[in-house]
Amino acid sequence: MKINEQPIEKILISACFLGERVRYNGEVKLLVSVLLQKWQKQGRLLSVCPEVISGLPVPRPAAEIDQMTKKVITIESIDVTEQFDKGAELALRLCRRHNIRLALLKESSPSCGSKTIYDGTFSQQKIIGEGVTTKLLREHGIKVFSESSIKELAEQIDKEALFVSAK
Ligand code: SF4
């Protein structure tokens, strides 16, 4: 890096978007996007799966946020709130270590959802809400986007690049 050159701003990204086998059912869910390919080439992406870094295995039972108690409960009625909170905390630490202010996280996940989550009844019903990691990141000023708002994330990156170059 040249003197005075700004380090490229990194984006925290859900590991499953990059094809990593971290999902609860062990399946791959790659996000195919030209923007993503560009950011990957630029070395912007830092992947994380909050559930896996918390120590949960792959595969693992599906989990949803109970809307009465706000606890994360598996389909087998096990309370995994502690592990989900730990995953969120570790993701936040990663953001702090790398000065990350932007994240691209998988919609509807009980960890990563940013606009919707499943309603806690395991009946495939979605409601407006956010996952445990998204909530914690937002509470600390990190902007969280999803696959449906990836263009808004690109606009945000462009805006911040303009801001930096104007300094
Ligand atoms: Fe993907 Fe997030 Fe679920 Fe991990 S916790 S599998 S990164 S959506």
PDB file of N, CA and C in Angstrom, residues 15 32 55 63 66 91-94 98 105 107 115 122-124 143 145 151 154 161:
ATOM      1  N   ALA A  15     -21.354 -16.186   5.580  1.00  0.00           N
ATOM      2  CA  ALA A  15     -20.502 -17.191   4.937  1.00  0.00           C
ATOM      3  C   ALA A  15     -21.275 -18.045   3.934  1.00  0.00           C
ATOM      4  N   VAL A  32     -25.290 -15.531  -6.187  1.00  0.00           N
ATOM      5  CA  VAL A  32     -24.624 -15.203  -7.451  1.00  0.00           C
ATOM      6  C   VAL A  32     -24.914 -13.741  -7.766  1.00  0.00           C
ATOM      7  N   GLY A  55     -20.003 -22.194  17.876  1.00  0.00           N
ATOM      8  CA  GLY A  55     -19.760 -23.579  18.270  1.00  0.00           C
ATOM      9  C   GLY A  55     -20.858 -24.547  17.853  1.00  0.00           C
ATOM     10  N   ALA A  63     -33.715 -23.399  13.882  1.00  0.00           N
ATOM     11  CA  ALA A  63     -34.068 -22.606  15.064  1.00  0.00           C
ATOM     12  C   ALA A  63     -34.803 -21.354  14.618  1.00  0.00           C
ATOM     13  N   ASP A  66     -38.659 -17.183  19.201  1.00  0.00           N
ATOM     14  CA  ASP A  66     -40.003 -17.228  19.770  1.00  0.00           C
ATOM     15  C   ASP A  66     -40.469 -15.787  20.011  1.00  0.00           C
ATOM     16  N   ALA A  91     -19.249 -11.924  16.003  1.00  0.00           N
ATOM     17  CA  ALA A  91     -19.336 -11.206  14.717  1.00  0.00           C
ATOM     18  C   ALA A  91     -19.057  -9.722  14.940  1.00  0.00           C
ATOM     19  N   LEU A  92     -19.584  -9.181  16.030  1.00  0.00           N
ATOM     20  CA  LEU A  92     -19.345  -7.771  16.344  1.00  0.00           C
ATOM     21  C   LEU A  92     -17.851  -7.520  16.597  1.00  0.00           C
ATOM     22  N   ARG A  93     -17.224  -8.449  17.315  1.00  0.00           N
ATOM     23  CA  ARG A  93     -15.785  -8.291  17.593  1.00  0.00           C
ATOM     24  C   ARG A  93     -14.985  -8.258  16.292  1.00  0.00           C
ATOM     25  N   LEU A  94     -15.387  -9.127  15.362  1.00  0.00           N
ATOM     26  CA  LEU A  94     -14.721  -9.181  14.056  1.00  0.00           C
ATOM     27  C   LEU A  94     -14.859  -7.835  13.333  1.00  0.00           C
ATOM     28  N   HIS A  98     -11.726  -5.114  12.356  1.00  0.00           N
ATOM     29  CA  HIS A  98     -11.446  -4.723  10.964  1.00  0.00           C
ATOM     30  C   HIS A  98     -12.112  -3.397  10.587  1.00  0.00           C
ATOM     31  N   LEU A 105     -25.922  -9.582   4.981  1.00  0.00           N
ATOM     32  CA  LEU A 105     -26.305 -10.803   5.691  1.00  0.00           C
ATOM     33  C   LEU A 105     -27.578 -11.415   5.100  1.00  0.00           C
ATOM     34  N   GLU A 107     -31.038 -12.853   4.406  1.00  0.00           N
ATOM     35  CA  GLU A 107     -32.383 -12.505   4.892  1.00  0.00           C
ATOM     36  C   GLU A 107     -33.096 -13.686   5.544  1.00  0.00           C
ATOM     37  N   LYS A 115     -34.664  -7.804   7.591  1.00  0.00           N
ATOM     38  CA  LYS A 115     -36.008  -7.218   7.444  1.00  0.00           C
ATOM     39  C   LYS A 115     -37.070  -8.215   7.889  1.00  0.00           C
ATOM     40  N   PHE A 122     -42.296 -22.489  13.341  1.00  0.00           N
ATOM     41  CA  PHE A 122     -41.816 -23.506  12.389  1.00  0.00           C
ATOM     42  C   PHE A 122     -42.903 -23.880  11.376  1.00  0.00           C
ATOM     43  N   SER A 123     -43.653 -22.861  10.948  1.00  0.00           N
ATOM     44  CA  SER A 123     -44.715 -23.104   9.963  1.00  0.00           C
ATOM     45  C   SER A 123     -44.442 -22.350   8.667  1.00  0.00           C
ATOM     46  N   GLN A 124     -43.155 -21.980   8.468  1.00  0.00           N
ATOM     47  CA  GLN A 124     -42.749 -21.274   7.237  1.00  0.00           C
ATOM     48  C   GLN A 124     -43.348 -19.876   7.110  1.00  0.00           C
ATOM     49  N   LYS A 143     -24.254  -0.868   9.445  1.00  0.00           N
ATOM     50  CA  LYS A 143     -25.404  -0.917   8.541  1.00  0.00           C
ATOM     51  C   LYS A 143     -25.497  -2.327   7.960  1.00  0.00           C
ATOM     52  N   PHE A 145     -27.276  -4.966   5.328  1.00  0.00           N
ATOM     53  CA  PHE A 145     -28.038  -5.122   4.090  1.00  0.00           C
ATOM     54  C   PHE A 145     -28.251  -6.620   3.853  1.00  0.00           C
ATOM     55  N   LYS A 151     -27.998  -3.713  -3.949  1.00  0.00           N
ATOM     56  CA  LYS A 151     -27.734  -2.493  -4.736  1.00  0.00           C
ATOM     57  C   LYS A 151     -27.601  -1.280  -3.817  1.00  0.00           C
ATOM     58  N   ALA A 154     -24.196  -1.283  -2.501  1.00  0.00           N
ATOM     59  CA  ALA A 154     -23.232  -0.776  -3.491  1.00  0.00           C
ATOM     60  C   ALA A 154     -23.269   0.755  -3.515  1.00  0.00           C
ATOM     61  N   ALA A 161     -16.935   6.161  -0.591  1.00  0.00           N
ATOM     62  CA  ALA A 161     -15.693   6.357  -1.351  1.00  0.00           C
ATOM     63  C   ALA A 161     -15.567   7.818  -1.758  1.00  0.00           C
TER      64      ALA A 161
END
